[in-house]
């Protein structure tokens, strides 16, 4: 099974797991309102204000990177930095974009990802695991398209500040595959 098929299978399984978790985590309450003539029952999910991983949240990220190959595909370990933006339209599903560089040449590369996030249960409620996959474009040195897939952990101190670390395998179309590790901070709005 080639790497792209593995990424696709991982993403499909992740969607199934996230949907199962979402259904199991549906904490519903049924308040009853009574009037003189009718009795109304409503079902709503109550989301606490201190929920560290809410839906409809935009996050900005700043991170450092380590890659097993440089931008030209040479077998050289390289460090760098980057910026990213994520938007979770559901608590478990979001999209993201990021860029990272080894030298301050701008623009260098841009990536887009679909993200599946799984916040852990009560005793670890500020911790979530996530998986992601997507593609991008490298503009400098060796212009090429890339595909990637990976996973990581995020710890939220509160809904507005967190730290994360992840790893991805990158599959460029012209240079050899490489591994990229990121670690940094996220700021939620």
Short mmCIF file of C-alpha atoms in Angstrom, two decimals:
data_model
loop_
_atom_site.label_atom_id
_atom_site.label_comp_id
_atom_site.label_asym_id
_atom_site.label_seq_id
_atom_site.Cartn_x
_atom_site.Cartn_y
_atom_site.Cartn_z
CA UNK A 1 0.00 0.00 0.00
CA UNK A 2 1.59 3.30 -1.01
CA UNK A 3 1.84 6.28 1.32
CA UNK A 4 -1.03 8.27 -0.25
CA UNK A 5 -3.42 5.34 0.22
CA UNK A 6 -2.30 5.04 3.87
CA UNK A 7 -3.08 8.72 4.41
CA UNK A 8 -6.52 8.36 2.79
CA UNK A 9 -7.38 5.28 4.87
CA UNK A 10 -6.18 7.04 8.05
CA UNK A 11 -8.35 10.08 7.32
CA UNK A 12 -11.46 7.95 6.68
CA UNK A 13 -10.91 5.99 9.90
CA UNK A 14 -10.34 9.26 11.76
CA UNK A 15 -13.66 10.65 10.52
CA UNK A 16 -15.47 7.52 11.67
CA UNK A 17 -13.79 7.67 15.10
CA UNK A 18 -14.49 11.40 15.49
CA UNK A 19 -18.14 10.92 14.56
CA UNK A 20 -18.49 8.03 17.02
CA UNK A 21 -16.86 10.14 19.73
CA UNK A 22 -19.15 13.08 18.93
CA UNK A 23 -22.22 10.88 19.27
CA UNK A 24 -20.98 9.36 22.54
CA UNK A 25 -20.06 12.78 23.92
CA UNK A 26 -23.49 14.30 23.27
CA UNK A 27 -24.22 15.49 26.81
CA UNK A 28 -27.85 16.44 26.49
CA UNK A 29 -30.12 17.82 29.14
CA UNK A 30 -33.86 18.06 28.97
CA UNK A 31 -35.17 21.06 30.87
CA UNK A 32 -38.93 21.18 31.11
CA UNK A 33 -40.85 24.42 30.88
CA UNK A 34 -44.39 24.35 32.12
CA UNK A 35 -47.07 26.88 31.38
CA UNK A 36 -50.70 26.74 32.28
CA UNK A 37 -51.76 25.34 28.92
CA UNK A 38 -48.76 23.51 27.45
CA UNK A 39 -45.72 21.58 28.49
CA UNK A 40 -42.60 22.10 26.32
CA UNK A 41 -39.55 19.87 26.41
CA UNK A 42 -36.33 20.99 24.71
CA UNK A 43 -33.03 19.23 24.21
CA UNK A 44 -29.86 21.36 24.01
CA UNK A 45 -26.18 20.62 24.51
CA UNK A 46 -24.80 22.90 27.19
CA UNK A 47 -21.22 23.96 26.42
CA UNK A 48 -19.35 25.40 29.41
CA UNK A 49 -17.58 28.72 28.86
CA UNK A 50 -14.26 27.18 29.93
CA UNK A 51 -14.43 24.40 27.30
CA UNK A 52 -10.83 24.18 26.01
CA UNK A 53 -11.75 22.72 22.58
CA UNK A 54 -14.95 24.44 21.41
CA UNK A 55 -16.52 24.46 17.97
CA UNK A 56 -16.30 27.61 15.83
CA UNK A 57 -12.84 28.53 17.08
CA UNK A 58 -10.09 30.24 15.09
CA UNK A 59 -6.50 29.60 16.26
CA UNK A 60 -3.21 31.17 15.22
CA UNK A 61 0.00 29.17 15.64
CA UNK A 62 3.70 29.99 15.87
CA UNK A 63 6.09 27.04 15.85
CA UNK A 64 9.59 25.74 15.35
CA UNK A 65 10.36 22.94 12.91
CA UNK A 66 12.81 20.10 12.39
CA UNK A 67 12.96 18.32 9.00
CA UNK A 68 14.98 15.27 7.95
CA UNK A 69 15.71 16.84 4.53
CA UNK A 70 16.37 20.38 3.35
CA UNK A 71 14.25 22.28 0.83
CA UNK A 72 16.17 20.81 -2.10
CA UNK A 73 15.73 17.19 -0.95
CA UNK A 74 19.29 16.68 0.30
CA UNK A 75 19.79 14.32 3.24
CA UNK A 76 20.44 17.10 5.74
CA UNK A 77 18.66 17.71 9.04
CA UNK A 78 17.22 21.24 9.02
CA UNK A 79 15.59 23.51 11.59
CA UNK A 80 13.28 26.41 10.91
CA UNK A 81 10.08 28.10 11.95
CA UNK A 82 6.58 28.76 10.76
CA UNK A 83 3.10 30.18 11.19
CA UNK A 84 -0.31 28.57 10.90
CA UNK A 85 -4.03 29.19 11.19
CA UNK A 86 -6.74 26.64 12.07
CA UNK A 87 -10.51 26.89 12.16
CA UNK A 88 -12.61 24.22 13.87
CA UNK A 89 -16.17 24.55 12.62
CA UNK A 90 -17.09 21.49 14.71
CA UNK A 91 -15.46 20.44 17.97
CA UNK A 92 -13.87 17.45 16.25
CA UNK A 93 -13.35 18.62 12.65
CA UNK A 94 -11.42 21.58 11.29
CA UNK A 95 -9.24 22.92 8.52
CA UNK A 96 -5.83 24.54 8.65
CA UNK A 97 -3.16 26.28 6.64
CA UNK A 98 0.51 26.69 7.48
CA UNK A 99 3.84 27.74 6.09
CA UNK A 100 7.32 26.95 7.33
CA UNK A 101 10.76 28.00 6.22
CA UNK A 102 14.39 27.10 6.72
CA UNK A 103 15.67 30.46 5.48
CA UNK A 104 13.87 33.79 5.50
CA UNK A 105 12.83 33.66 1.84
CA UNK A 106 9.18 34.53 1.45
CA UNK A 107 6.90 32.99 0.16
CA UNK A 108 8.50 29.60 0.39
CA UNK A 109 5.69 27.05 0.79
CA UNK A 110 2.02 26.87 1.74
CA UNK A 111 0.10 23.83 3.03
CA UNK A 112 -3.58 23.10 3.64
CA UNK A 113 -4.93 20.33 5.89
CA UNK A 114 -8.13 18.67 7.03
CA UNK A 115 -7.87 18.07 10.81
CA UNK A 116 -9.62 15.53 13.02
CA UNK A 117 -9.33 16.28 16.75
CA UNK A 118 -10.26 14.05 19.68
CA UNK A 119 -10.38 15.80 23.08
CA UNK A 120 -9.66 13.28 25.84
CA UNK A 121 -12.09 12.48 28.69
CA UNK A 122 -12.54 14.34 31.98
CA UNK A 123 -9.26 13.66 33.81
CA UNK A 124 -7.33 14.75 30.69
CA UNK A 125 -9.87 17.33 29.51
CA UNK A 126 -7.25 19.91 28.49
CA UNK A 127 -5.48 17.44 26.19
CA UNK A 128 -6.47 16.41 22.66
CA UNK A 129 -4.95 14.13 20.06
CA UNK A 130 -5.33 14.99 16.40
CA UNK A 131 -4.62 13.68 12.94
CA UNK A 132 -4.37 15.64 9.73
CA UNK A 133 -3.68 15.29 6.05
CA UNK A 134 -3.53 17.50 3.02
CA UNK A 135 -1.35 19.04 0.38
CA UNK A 136 0.63 22.08 -0.51
CA UNK A 137 2.98 23.84 -2.85
CA UNK A 138 6.67 24.65 -2.57
CA UNK A 139 7.54 27.79 -4.58
CA UNK A 140 11.31 28.28 -4.21
CA UNK A 141 14.39 26.20 -5.09
CA UNK A 142 12.54 23.11 -6.38
CA UNK A 143 8.97 24.19 -7.25
CA UNK A 144 6.73 21.19 -6.58
CA UNK A 145 3.47 19.97 -5.09
CA UNK A 146 3.52 18.05 -1.81
CA UNK A 147 1.16 15.77 0.13
CA UNK A 148 1.37 15.14 3.86
CA UNK A 149 -0.21 13.23 6.73
CA UNK A 150 0.50 13.03 10.43
CA UNK A 151 -0.70 13.49 13.98
CA UNK A 152 0.03 15.19 17.25
CA UNK A 153 -1.03 16.37 20.71
CA UNK A 154 -2.35 19.71 21.92
CA UNK A 155 -2.60 20.87 25.53
CA UNK A 156 -4.80 23.88 26.29
CA UNK A 157 -4.17 25.95 29.41
CA UNK A 158 -7.53 27.59 28.65
CA UNK A 159 -9.58 28.11 25.49
CA UNK A 160 -7.28 30.94 24.35
CA UNK A 161 -3.76 29.54 24.94
CA UNK A 162 -2.23 26.15 24.24
CA UNK A 163 0.91 24.28 23.21
CA UNK A 164 1.20 21.57 20.59
CA UNK A 165 3.61 19.13 18.99
CA UNK A 166 3.11 17.00 15.90
CA UNK A 167 4.92 15.06 13.21
CA UNK A 168 4.08 14.56 9.56
CA UNK A 169 5.45 12.63 6.67
CA UNK A 170 5.76 14.81 3.55
CA UNK A 171 5.57 13.34 0.03
CA UNK A 172 6.94 15.82 -2.56
CA UNK A 173 6.46 15.03 -6.23
CA UNK A 174 10.07 15.81 -7.32
CA UNK A 175 12.33 15.27 -4.29
CA UNK A 176 12.54 12.41 -1.74
CA UNK A 177 10.01 12.05 1.10
CA UNK A 178 10.89 13.52 4.49
CA UNK A 179 9.61 13.85 8.05
CA UNK A 180 8.72 17.20 9.58
CA UNK A 181 8.27 17.76 13.33
CA UNK A 182 6.60 20.94 14.66
CA UNK A 183 6.23 22.29 18.21
CA UNK A 184 4.83 25.63 19.30
CA UNK A 185 2.06 27.72 20.81
CA UNK A 186 -1.53 28.33 19.69
CA UNK A 187 -3.70 31.35 20.39
CA UNK A 188 -7.47 30.77 20.17
CA UNK A 189 -10.12 33.36 19.44
#
